[in-house]
Amino acid sequence: MIEFSKEAMELAQRIIKRYPEGKHKSALLPILHLAQSEFGGWLSPETMDYVAGILNIKPIEVYEVASFYSMYNLKPVGKCLLEVCRTGPCLLRGADDVVSYIGNKLNIKPGETSADGMFTLKTVECLGACGYAPMLQCGADFYENLTEEKLDLLIEKLGAQPERSTYLKSFGVNV
Amino acid sequence: MGRQLLLEHIAEPGIETFAVYRKKGGYASVEKALKTMTPDQVTEEVKISGLRGRGGAGFPAGMKWSFLDRKSEKPRYLVCNADESEPGTFKDRYLMEKIPHLLIEGMITGSYALGAKTSYIYIRGEYMYIVGILEKAIDEAYANGFLGKNILGTDYSLDLYVHPGAGAYICGEETALLESLEGKRGNPRLKPPFPAVSGLYASPTVVNNVETIAAVVPIINNGGAEYAKIGIGKSTGTKLISASGHIKKPGVYEIELGVPVEEFIYSDQYCGGMLTNRPLKAVVAGGSSVPILPADLILKTAKGEKRLMTYESLSDGGFVSGSMLGSGGFIVMDDTTCIVRNLWSFARFYHHESCGQCSPCREGTGWMEKVLHRIEHGHGHMGDIDLLVDVAKKIEGNTICPLGDAAAWPVASAIRHFREEFEYHVKYPEKIKNPKHFAIEPFLSEKKLELVN
Ligand SMILES: Cc1cc2nc3c(=O)[nH]c(=O)nc-3n(C[C@H](O)[C@H](O)[C@H](O)COP(=O)(O)O)c2cc1C
Ligand code: SF4
Ligand code: FES
């Protein structure tokens, strides 16, 4: 059995109260974010069932939502998920080079995880940073105007201290 | 630099905090509206201002507000669209990150005008760090009596919450956004009914873009008529432009509507000219969904008039020789850009983001991506080019939501203006084996190519 930490559960209850009586299903997206950051960076069937229980909705209602949105990982990912934007404006400023540089450095292709389980490389669509291209996101942080030197430093830094997006952090809760 | 209504205080240290924002005159519109104006008077000022929706469609905001069903017994909602996923657009992020209280102030004043007691900011999930910034700013607004029960001692009360999405461009479409806010998949709804009658939880709802809501603040502070003095014709006020691509100074600029496109690209106040001083090849002026224009048509209209940064001027010539202001995502390309490759990336984007409800969009975007991939990689046929035009035509206007059109327009316009570049890909596959072909060898028109050979 999995269970939220006390902080996460408190936050979940606070979020549910933001929606009118009977409309608690609205809290599904935020609570899935919370669950993903609490339980290893991805949503296992067990995690999704747990969320369904918290919101008192059917598991299928959770599955269909989790599979629709690209930020929910339905498979395990590395400790650091490197999401490189590859849409037009980033492409103009070298997104391809970023993908191949990381790929060569870590010996992985987009969609794969490095042998040590540390890094997963993923290509994503426009992240709203087109003016600071090329860019990637890791956890909640944006890394912009990337160069090879910056990528070297970044991978070194993240390798030593993996950074995962935590919804709790957005509420000033440190975990 | 023209007048700055939204970003005036952006460089002020600490402007993201309530204290500094307030010291710079922040929350004056809330005081003015709640203490001296009726909700209808607030709406009236927005009407007078001529403010048009900044999310892309440019629908007059005051008119949208007046359509809200005020007779219904149900609660009313103001929902801020902070989904910002249109490629080339990053102005809302900039505004929320740097000056979050401006959005919150606009939300309070706007909610008062609409009679909303609960309002939501729907923000794309990838902006998680901005969720933190907004949550903090909202807490400060509560602590200072600008949110919650009996704001400023009046009988108006409001709760404001942030709601993160989770990665889906389609949730920027207002009805998909509402579905998503209800905890469902982001499938757009058939309209009518419009959100003004049946929106969030089937209640009357207004959905507005971040920038639209922020603009309400200067409109109420200075009066709608004052706002309408800026700009040209029906393009009133200032607009945030997200500038990206091959320019010296990419970033977010607040312009007075009416600045000439040429000045915007080349002036040091704005983009600062082309990145490596290469010639301008093309511009996508309003986010990836709007038609692409070649250099001559973006700088001047087909009639030879100076093209201006206004809704009307950018769309002059319709889809034959014009484009749209859209969301203000201004993507600049120099002559090293491969139009086919760029278009393929957009086609892939729309295919990836189609929600899949309508077959013309679901299947059509997939075909366009595949055919473009084929052409781009040197396996295309001449017939493919017309096939693309045909598929685009069949999508356009035949879908539930405008994502289908958004996918079709870039394809149709790229082929209209750059057909020879598509033909070049088909005819000389050996020259385009390198995926970055045009980045290395700038595209030569076929005529010039014959001269070279
Ligand atoms: C596919 C699609 C994506 C959209 N994405 C956004 C978006 O990210 N942000 C936004 O404000 N409007 C977006 N819109 C427009 C909204 O549907 C809606 O018109 C807008 O939020 C209204 O606000 P406004 O009148 O203040 O512009 C999108 C529309 C479509 C069809
Ligand atoms: S046009 Fe595309 S995105 Fe819009 S409802 Fe239809 S399938 Fe979904
Ligand atoms: S295209 Fe990469 S952030 Fe917009």
XYZ file of C-alpha atoms and ligand atoms in Angstrom:
671
model
C 0.000 0.000 0.000
C 1.297 3.429 -0.919
C 0.408 6.541 1.004
C 1.017 10.285 0.745
C 3.306 11.908 3.267
C 1.514 14.004 5.874
C 2.460 17.241 4.041
C 1.265 15.931 0.717
C -2.028 14.736 2.172
C -2.641 18.088 3.806
C -1.955 19.838 0.534
C -4.241 17.439 -1.344
C -7.073 18.243 1.070
C -6.396 21.949 0.712
C -6.516 21.682 -3.075
C -9.789 19.759 -3.062
C -11.403 22.582 -1.084
C -10.647 25.015 -3.876
C -13.486 23.646 -5.967
C -17.205 23.897 -5.245
C -19.128 21.210 -3.335
C -19.449 18.117 -5.455
C -16.888 19.314 -8.001
C -13.908 17.697 -6.277
C -12.971 15.875 -9.478
C -11.518 19.211 -10.563
C -8.635 18.498 -8.210
C -7.549 15.514 -10.311
C -4.799 17.195 -12.366
C -3.121 18.929 -9.417
C -3.311 15.782 -7.299
C -1.810 13.662 -10.061
C 1.118 16.108 -10.140
C 1.439 15.700 -6.426
C 1.281 11.913 -6.696
C 3.841 11.829 -9.477
C 6.333 13.816 -7.438
C 5.631 11.797 -4.289
C 5.879 8.352 -5.868
C 9.040 8.213 -7.937
C 8.343 10.553 -10.844
C 5.781 8.394 -12.608
C 2.221 7.169 -12.224
C 1.965 3.439 -11.656
C -1.476 1.779 -11.771
C -1.263 1.517 -7.997
C -0.631 5.265 -7.720
C -3.540 6.052 -10.004
C -5.864 3.801 -8.012
C -4.741 5.535 -4.849
C -5.594 8.929 -6.355
C -8.995 7.607 -7.455
C -9.598 6.593 -3.837
C -8.677 10.026 -2.491
C -11.073 11.736 -4.894
C -13.720 9.060 -4.623
C -13.904 8.600 -8.400
C -13.566 5.501 -10.567
C -10.021 4.385 -11.457
C -10.883 4.617 -15.174
C -11.543 8.338 -14.737
C -7.966 8.678 -13.537
C -6.455 6.457 -16.257
C -8.120 8.322 -19.092
C -6.856 11.643 -17.799
C -3.374 10.410 -16.968
C -2.958 9.035 -20.477
C -4.149 12.254 -22.145
C -1.639 14.700 -20.711
C 1.999 14.533 -21.710
C 3.435 15.520 -18.334
C 2.244 12.354 -16.650
C 4.748 9.548 -17.065
C 3.079 6.177 -17.311
C 6.425 4.427 -17.298
C 9.361 4.847 -14.900
C 11.854 7.566 -15.824
C 15.380 8.373 -14.711
C 16.094 10.534 -11.691
C 16.452 13.518 -14.017
C 14.090 13.900 -16.917
C 15.755 16.131 -19.514
C 12.994 17.551 -21.687
C 14.414 19.275 -24.727
C 12.113 21.502 -26.743
C 12.296 20.785 -30.449
C 9.522 22.937 -31.911
C 10.096 25.507 -34.714
C 11.575 28.484 -32.856
C 13.942 26.253 -30.872
C 14.818 24.354 -34.034
C 15.906 27.649 -35.585
C 18.372 28.124 -32.766
C 19.895 24.651 -32.567
C 17.504 22.301 -30.734
C 18.696 19.382 -32.890
C 22.253 19.958 -31.732
C 21.175 19.901 -28.101
C 19.377 16.591 -28.540
C 22.308 14.964 -30.298
C 24.867 16.428 -27.904
C 23.070 15.055 -24.856
C 22.354 11.802 -26.657
C 26.017 11.289 -27.514
C 27.240 12.335 -24.132
C 24.938 10.006 -22.219
C 24.790 7.362 -24.918
C 21.002 7.390 -25.148
C 18.372 8.233 -27.726
C 15.287 10.335 -27.059
C 12.905 8.246 -24.980
C 15.697 6.235 -23.371
C 17.196 6.222 -19.893
C 20.935 6.107 -19.213
C 22.344 2.809 -17.964
C 22.824 4.160 -14.443
C 19.147 5.173 -14.277
C 20.098 8.798 -13.766
C 18.968 10.555 -16.952
C 16.038 10.156 -19.296
C 16.142 12.173 -22.515
C 12.820 13.300 -23.924
C 11.924 15.652 -26.742
C 8.928 17.860 -26.046
C 6.977 20.573 -27.831
C 7.228 24.323 -27.202
C 7.679 25.154 -23.521
C 7.152 28.898 -23.773
C 10.814 29.825 -23.799
C 11.271 30.325 -27.538
C 13.153 33.605 -27.112
C 15.766 31.895 -24.974
C 16.344 28.949 -27.297
C 17.682 26.347 -27.342
C 16.358 25.220 -24.008
C 15.456 22.258 -21.880
C 13.433 21.694 -18.761
C 14.426 19.474 -15.859
C 12.080 19.271 -12.932
C 10.451 22.659 -12.532
C 13.520 24.493 -13.809
C 14.118 25.945 -17.255
C 17.667 25.943 -18.653
C 17.922 28.398 -21.498
C 20.288 29.724 -24.178
C 22.062 26.375 -24.003
C 25.579 25.832 -25.266
C 27.768 22.728 -25.118
C 29.639 24.152 -22.134
C 26.399 24.873 -20.298
C 25.138 21.365 -21.019
C 28.347 19.844 -19.640
C 28.012 21.831 -16.435
C 24.310 21.114 -16.140
C 24.668 17.373 -16.539
C 27.458 17.368 -13.990
C 25.361 19.373 -11.534
C 22.227 17.306 -11.994
C 24.169 14.062 -11.833
C 25.387 15.048 -8.379
C 22.040 16.376 -7.189
C 19.048 15.183 -9.140
C 16.219 17.666 -9.381
C 12.642 16.526 -9.648
C 9.627 18.709 -10.159
C 7.730 18.874 -6.929
C 4.340 20.371 -6.746
C 4.797 20.759 -3.014
C 7.661 23.162 -3.598
C 5.304 25.505 -5.431
C 3.426 25.864 -2.168
C 6.537 26.616 -0.216
C 6.552 23.138 1.325
C 10.088 21.778 1.309
C 10.489 18.048 0.956
C 10.190 53.055 -26.754
C 6.483 53.717 -26.728
C 4.248 53.816 -23.694
C 4.504 50.918 -21.279
C 1.253 50.113 -19.551
C 1.973 46.578 -18.399
C 5.740 46.425 -18.118
C 6.327 49.976 -16.880
C 7.684 48.858 -13.513
C 9.195 45.562 -14.593
C 12.769 46.619 -13.805
C 11.879 47.779 -10.277
C 13.700 45.532 -7.772
C 11.197 43.540 -5.728
C 8.225 44.347 -7.987
C 7.132 40.702 -7.574
C 6.361 41.413 -3.920
C 3.142 42.986 -2.715
C 4.921 45.773 -0.839
C 6.882 47.120 -3.802
C 4.039 46.576 -6.253
C 1.698 48.497 -3.977
C 4.191 51.310 -3.514
C 4.340 51.679 -7.292
C 0.602 52.289 -7.395
C -0.491 48.658 -7.524
C -4.074 47.642 -6.673
C -5.365 51.150 -7.382
C -7.771 49.729 -9.974
C -9.316 47.478 -7.324
C -9.814 50.416 -4.982
C -11.268 52.561 -7.729
C -13.591 49.878 -9.075
C -14.885 48.517 -5.795
C -15.320 51.874 -4.081
C -16.428 54.205 -6.845
C -17.815 52.135 -9.719
C -20.603 49.645 -10.321
C -19.688 46.364 -12.020
C -21.430 47.534 -15.201
C -19.388 50.719 -15.221
C -16.205 48.655 -15.118
C -17.414 46.592 -18.065
C -18.350 49.789 -19.883
C -14.807 51.183 -19.500
C -13.383 47.973 -20.940
C -15.772 48.334 -23.874
C -14.743 51.938 -24.449
C -11.069 50.968 -24.352
C -11.508 48.817 -27.441
C -9.311 46.157 -25.790
C -9.226 43.006 -27.886
C -8.493 39.547 -26.532
C -4.747 38.985 -26.422
C -4.942 35.176 -26.528
C -5.012 35.000 -30.299
C -8.486 35.572 -31.680
C -8.651 39.301 -30.890
C -12.303 39.298 -29.871
C -13.321 42.563 -28.121
C -13.061 41.920 -24.390
C -15.791 44.320 -23.294
C -18.248 42.719 -25.669
C -17.375 39.247 -24.387
C -18.003 40.466 -20.839
C -21.364 41.916 -21.777
C -22.460 38.552 -23.252
C -22.113 36.893 -19.835
C -25.476 35.571 -18.759
C -26.263 37.756 -15.757
C -29.818 36.468 -15.337
C -28.769 32.937 -14.471
C -29.110 31.864 -10.846
C -25.840 29.956 -11.083
C -22.517 31.320 -9.868
C -20.410 33.115 -12.485
C -16.746 32.512 -13.130
C -13.801 34.392 -14.542
C -11.137 31.977 -15.740
C -7.735 33.210 -16.777
C -6.168 31.379 -19.680
C -2.501 31.016 -18.786
C -2.039 27.872 -20.828
C 0.305 29.657 -23.238
C 1.349 26.819 -25.521
C 1.248 28.398 -28.959
C 4.763 27.919 -30.361
C 6.532 31.266 -30.468
C 4.602 32.720 -27.531
C 6.134 33.319 -24.102
C 4.800 36.729 -23.026
C 2.341 35.457 -20.394
C 5.103 33.558 -18.668
C 7.227 36.718 -18.604
C 4.433 38.808 -17.168
C 3.452 36.277 -14.498
C 7.028 35.633 -13.482
C 8.119 39.252 -13.257
C 5.001 41.054 -12.116
C 2.510 38.487 -10.817
C 0.457 41.015 -8.873
C -0.584 42.732 -12.099
C -2.443 39.604 -13.159
C -3.955 39.159 -9.709
C -5.078 42.778 -9.630
C -6.693 42.372 -13.056
C -8.405 39.191 -11.899
C -9.939 40.972 -8.895
C -11.144 43.978 -10.884
C -12.416 41.733 -13.688
C -14.156 39.325 -11.317
C -15.887 42.277 -9.676
C -17.149 43.490 -13.059
C -18.519 40.047 -13.864
C -19.903 39.302 -10.411
C -17.694 36.246 -9.965
C -17.192 35.011 -6.405
C -14.611 32.376 -7.289
C -12.065 32.672 -10.075
C -9.332 30.442 -11.422
C -6.036 30.909 -13.196
C -5.492 27.875 -15.433
C -1.761 27.679 -16.045
C 0.115 25.143 -18.163
C 1.720 22.504 -15.962
C 5.182 23.079 -17.397
C 5.130 26.508 -15.733
C 5.216 24.818 -12.319
C 7.740 27.276 -10.939
C 5.359 30.101 -11.801
C 2.608 28.309 -9.902
C 4.805 28.935 -6.869
C 5.219 32.613 -7.729
C 1.468 33.066 -8.191
C 0.569 31.128 -5.042
C 2.840 33.394 -3.055
C 1.450 36.560 -4.598
C -2.115 35.393 -3.986
C -1.309 34.681 -0.337
C 0.013 38.235 -0.050
C -3.131 39.646 -1.625
C -5.272 37.718 0.886
C -3.114 38.898 3.774
C -3.563 42.513 2.669
C -7.303 42.348 2.308
C -7.488 42.347 -1.506
C -8.842 38.804 -1.671
C -11.213 36.891 0.572
C -14.240 38.155 2.438
C -15.365 41.782 2.155
C -12.502 43.138 0.107
C -11.464 46.620 1.342
C -14.467 46.609 3.654
C -16.961 46.460 0.777
C -19.525 43.691 0.453
C -17.626 42.156 -2.448
C -15.835 38.857 -1.694
C -13.638 36.801 -3.984
C -11.572 33.638 -3.837
C -8.837 33.186 -6.422
C -7.028 29.915 -7.127
C -4.296 28.649 -9.427
C -4.936 25.425 -11.311
C -2.107 23.686 -13.196
C -2.651 21.794 -16.442
C -0.420 18.889 -17.360
C 0.938 19.294 -20.858
C -1.618 19.635 -23.647
C -1.668 22.502 -26.142
C -5.336 21.914 -26.795
C -6.173 23.012 -23.248
C -5.491 26.568 -24.425
C -8.718 26.339 -26.419
C -11.230 27.757 -24.001
C -13.731 24.900 -23.857
C -10.984 22.270 -23.631
C -9.531 24.373 -20.832
C -12.838 24.227 -18.974
C -13.050 20.452 -19.420
C -9.533 20.187 -18.067
C -10.395 22.428 -15.135
C -13.242 20.018 -14.381
C -10.709 17.206 -14.104
C -11.290 15.621 -17.506
C -9.419 15.086 -20.760
C -8.994 18.307 -22.707
C -11.551 17.646 -25.418
C -13.040 20.859 -26.860
C -16.810 21.187 -26.589
C -19.149 21.823 -29.463
C -20.343 25.448 -29.457
C -22.984 26.722 -28.856
C -23.590 26.837 -25.972
C -20.811 29.346 -25.458
C -19.030 29.607 -22.115
C -20.800 32.931 -21.472
C -23.975 30.876 -21.012
C -22.675 27.441 -20.042
C -19.003 27.317 -19.165
C -17.287 26.004 -16.052
C -19.629 23.556 -14.239
C -22.272 24.580 -16.799
C -22.302 28.077 -15.279
C -21.812 31.435 -17.033
C -18.070 31.885 -17.548
C -15.674 34.314 -19.157
C -12.303 32.978 -20.296
C -9.634 35.604 -20.962
C -5.936 35.526 -21.681
C -3.408 36.665 -19.042
C -2.486 39.787 -20.983
C -6.127 40.743 -21.586
C -6.812 40.572 -17.861
C -3.671 42.511 -16.993
C -4.671 45.257 -19.451
C -7.847 45.849 -17.449
C -5.692 47.435 -14.742
C -4.452 50.470 -16.751
C -7.857 50.720 -18.419
C -9.622 51.205 -15.093
C -6.868 53.394 -13.673
C -6.699 55.829 -16.598
C -10.105 55.295 -18.180
C -11.041 53.376 -21.300
C -10.913 56.452 -23.504
C -7.306 57.112 -22.542
C -6.370 53.530 -23.455
C -8.149 53.820 -26.788
C -5.990 56.811 -27.709
C -3.012 54.485 -28.074
C -2.810 52.468 -31.268
C -4.492 52.716 -34.638
C -8.174 52.225 -35.473
C -9.538 49.060 -33.914
C -6.111 48.040 -32.661
C -6.029 49.991 -29.434
C -3.543 49.977 -26.600
C -0.293 48.146 -26.167
C 0.564 44.548 -26.977
C 3.192 42.200 -25.673
C 5.183 40.651 -28.477
C 7.279 37.515 -27.945
C 10.165 37.803 -30.383
C 12.215 34.724 -31.250
C 14.317 33.225 -34.018
C 17.210 34.782 -35.905
C 17.308 38.208 -34.263
C 19.895 39.911 -32.112
C 17.651 40.512 -29.106
C 14.946 37.890 -28.645
C 12.574 38.545 -25.766
C 9.277 40.109 -24.751
C 8.518 43.659 -25.883
C 5.551 45.839 -25.068
C 4.726 47.871 -28.158
C 2.121 50.477 -28.884
C 0.015 48.852 -31.580
C 0.946 50.466 -34.871
C 4.735 50.166 -34.800
C 5.958 49.340 -38.330
C 7.103 45.723 -38.683
C 10.387 46.889 -40.170
C 11.091 49.071 -37.173
C 10.199 46.233 -34.833
C 12.692 43.890 -36.472
C 15.554 46.288 -37.083
C 15.365 48.930 -34.371
C 17.633 48.621 -31.349
C 14.640 49.340 -29.116
C 13.171 46.024 -30.160
C 14.704 43.013 -31.926
C 17.914 44.816 -32.847
C 18.145 43.434 -36.367
C 19.067 40.041 -37.750
C 21.222 37.760 -35.619
C 24.172 37.450 -37.969
C 23.159 40.252 -40.312
C 21.971 37.743 -42.900
C 18.979 38.697 -45.026
C 15.473 38.244 -43.640
C 13.707 35.339 -45.284
C 10.331 34.981 -43.590
C 8.319 35.805 -40.490
C 5.561 33.986 -38.647
C 4.029 37.016 -36.983
C 1.448 35.710 -34.546
C 2.400 32.282 -33.223
C 2.847 29.068 -35.216
C -0.811 28.900 -36.260
C -0.834 31.983 -38.467
C 0.261 32.048 -42.109
C 3.979 32.522 -42.761
C 4.959 35.530 -44.870
C 8.105 36.014 -46.967
C 10.279 39.073 -46.257
C 8.780 41.345 -48.905
C 5.206 40.674 -47.764
C 5.885 41.061 -44.059
C 7.592 44.421 -44.474
C 5.077 45.756 -47.001
C 1.544 44.749 -47.950
C 0.782 43.564 -51.478
C -0.372 47.119 -52.158
C 3.060 48.382 -51.230
C 2.047 49.994 -47.940
C 4.212 49.720 -44.869
C 3.070 46.737 -42.806
C 2.255 47.770 -39.226
C 1.975 45.761 -36.028
C -1.830 45.972 -35.835
C -4.596 43.399 -36.212
C -5.744 45.031 -39.454
C -2.427 45.682 -41.144
C -1.021 42.206 -40.477
C -4.131 40.622 -41.937
C -4.239 42.956 -44.930
C -4.449 40.826 -48.059
C -6.269 38.001 -46.277
C -4.603 34.628 -46.537
C -3.346 35.337 -50.046
C -0.777 37.938 -49.052
C -1.437 38.614 -45.367
C -1.283 36.911 -42.000
C -2.539 37.663 -38.460
C -1.365 39.319 -35.253
C -2.596 36.248 -33.350
C -0.943 35.832 -29.958
C 1.981 38.080 -30.883
C 4.470 35.215 -31.192
C 6.843 36.805 -33.664
C 9.203 34.214 -35.179
C 11.917 35.602 -37.444
C 13.836 33.484 -39.962
C 16.925 34.377 -41.942
C 17.958 32.931 -45.294
C 19.576 29.864 -43.746
C 16.159 28.567 -42.690
C 14.675 25.558 -44.402
C 10.979 26.331 -44.738
C 10.129 22.665 -45.289
C 11.882 21.557 -42.140
C 10.329 24.327 -40.111
C 6.886 23.468 -41.436
C 7.405 19.784 -40.740
C 8.175 20.654 -37.130
C 4.926 22.605 -36.862
C 2.953 19.819 -38.553
C 4.375 17.332 -36.079
C 3.370 19.680 -33.286
C -0.264 19.842 -34.392
C -0.445 16.112 -34.961
C 0.967 15.541 -31.491
C -1.506 17.999 -29.959
C -4.700 16.999 -31.791
C -7.150 15.728 -29.202
C -8.403 13.179 -31.696
C -12.134 13.885 -31.567
C -12.610 14.874 -35.212
C -11.280 12.677 -37.999
C -10.216 15.516 -40.373
C -7.930 16.877 -37.666
C -6.778 13.577 -36.192
C -6.027 11.918 -39.547
C -5.217 15.025 -41.567
C -2.539 16.337 -39.219
C -0.969 12.873 -39.246
C -0.886 12.759 -43.039
C 0.562 16.218 -43.304
C 3.301 15.318 -40.861
C 4.148 12.125 -42.750
C 4.150 13.707 -46.196
C 6.262 16.614 -44.993
C 8.677 14.230 -43.353
C 8.966 12.396 -46.659
C 9.646 15.567 -48.614
C 12.034 16.890 -46.024
C 14.068 13.697 -46.106
C 14.321 13.555 -49.861
C 11.734 10.856 -50.569
C 8.949 13.104 -51.808
C 7.081 13.169 -55.110
C 5.913 16.245 -56.983
C 2.311 15.182 -56.346
C 2.930 15.372 -52.606
C 2.941 19.154 -52.677
C -0.581 19.395 -54.032
C -1.608 16.539 -51.792
C -0.596 18.667 -48.804
C -2.621 21.598 -50.085
C -5.580 19.290 -50.583
C -5.375 17.782 -47.085
C -5.040 21.244 -45.532
C -8.151 22.393 -47.403
C -10.130 19.389 -46.219
C -9.277 20.032 -42.589
C -9.987 23.744 -42.640
C -13.452 24.607 -41.373
C -14.458 20.970 -40.847
C -13.601 20.476 -37.219
C -15.033 21.061 -33.735
C -12.375 23.530 -32.682
C -9.949 25.791 -34.527
C -6.910 23.568 -33.934
C -7.653 22.006 -37.300
C -7.474 25.420 -38.997
C -4.363 26.255 -37.004
C -2.703 23.163 -38.437
C -3.882 23.831 -41.984
C -2.982 27.513 -42.379
C 0.783 27.225 -41.929
C 0.913 24.429 -44.520
C -1.193 26.261 -47.084
C 0.740 29.509 -46.676
C 4.206 27.935 -46.728
C 3.414 26.207 -50.009
C 1.799 29.333 -51.423
C 4.851 31.475 -50.751
C 7.693 28.977 -50.949
C 6.535 26.321 -53.414
C 9.866 26.291 -55.227
C 11.586 25.254 -52.043
C 9.323 22.198 -51.738
C 9.979 21.370 -55.389
C 13.704 21.715 -54.803
C 13.471 19.075 -52.080
C 11.734 16.694 -54.435
C 14.026 17.350 -57.378
C 17.390 17.331 -55.663
C 17.133 14.784 -52.868
C 20.905 14.274 -52.941
C 21.428 17.906 -51.959
C 19.326 17.627 -48.844
C 20.720 14.502 -47.250
C 22.164 16.560 -44.455
C 19.271 17.274 -42.123
C 20.600 20.759 -41.557
C 21.086 21.329 -45.250
C 19.946 24.903 -45.370
C 21.712 25.830 -42.219
C 24.929 25.015 -44.021
C 24.076 25.995 -47.557
C 21.503 28.774 -47.700
C 18.645 27.934 -49.980
C 19.107 29.144 -53.498
C 16.116 29.661 -55.675
C 16.041 27.304 -58.596
C 16.994 30.014 -61.047
C 20.043 30.989 -59.069
C 20.874 27.328 -58.721
C 20.944 26.856 -62.470
C 23.334 29.784 -62.697
C 25.589 28.185 -60.103
C 25.558 24.826 -61.865
C -5.902 25.250 -30.251
C -6.063 26.527 -29.503
C -5.133 26.895 -28.549
C -5.270 28.080 -27.836
N -4.329 28.391 -26.911
C -4.486 29.526 -26.185
C -3.552 29.848 -25.163
O -2.584 29.121 -24.919
N -3.751 30.992 -24.459
C -4.815 31.806 -24.686
O -4.967 32.804 -24.014
N -5.710 31.518 -25.646
C -5.574 30.391 -26.392
N -6.519 30.099 -27.342
C -7.672 30.997 -27.510
C -8.767 30.663 -26.497
O -9.625 29.682 -27.032
C -9.625 31.876 -26.160
O -10.052 32.448 -27.344
C -8.904 32.903 -25.355
O -8.403 32.372 -24.169
C -9.827 34.019 -25.028
O -9.153 35.020 -24.323
P -8.997 36.468 -24.923
O -10.317 36.843 -25.515
O -8.617 37.283 -23.756
O -7.926 36.381 -25.956
C -6.372 28.922 -28.086
C -7.292 28.557 -29.058
C -7.144 27.389 -29.757
C -8.150 27.029 -30.791
S -10.108 20.074 -34.339
Fe -8.583 18.625 -33.565
S -8.098 19.361 -31.531
Fe -10.013 20.381 -32.137
S -11.636 19.058 -31.331
Fe -11.206 18.343 -33.390
S -9.655 16.704 -33.148
Fe -9.722 17.885 -31.249
S 9.801 26.517 -29.442
Fe 11.054 25.819 -27.835
S 10.285 26.902 -26.148
Fe 8.984 27.548 -27.758
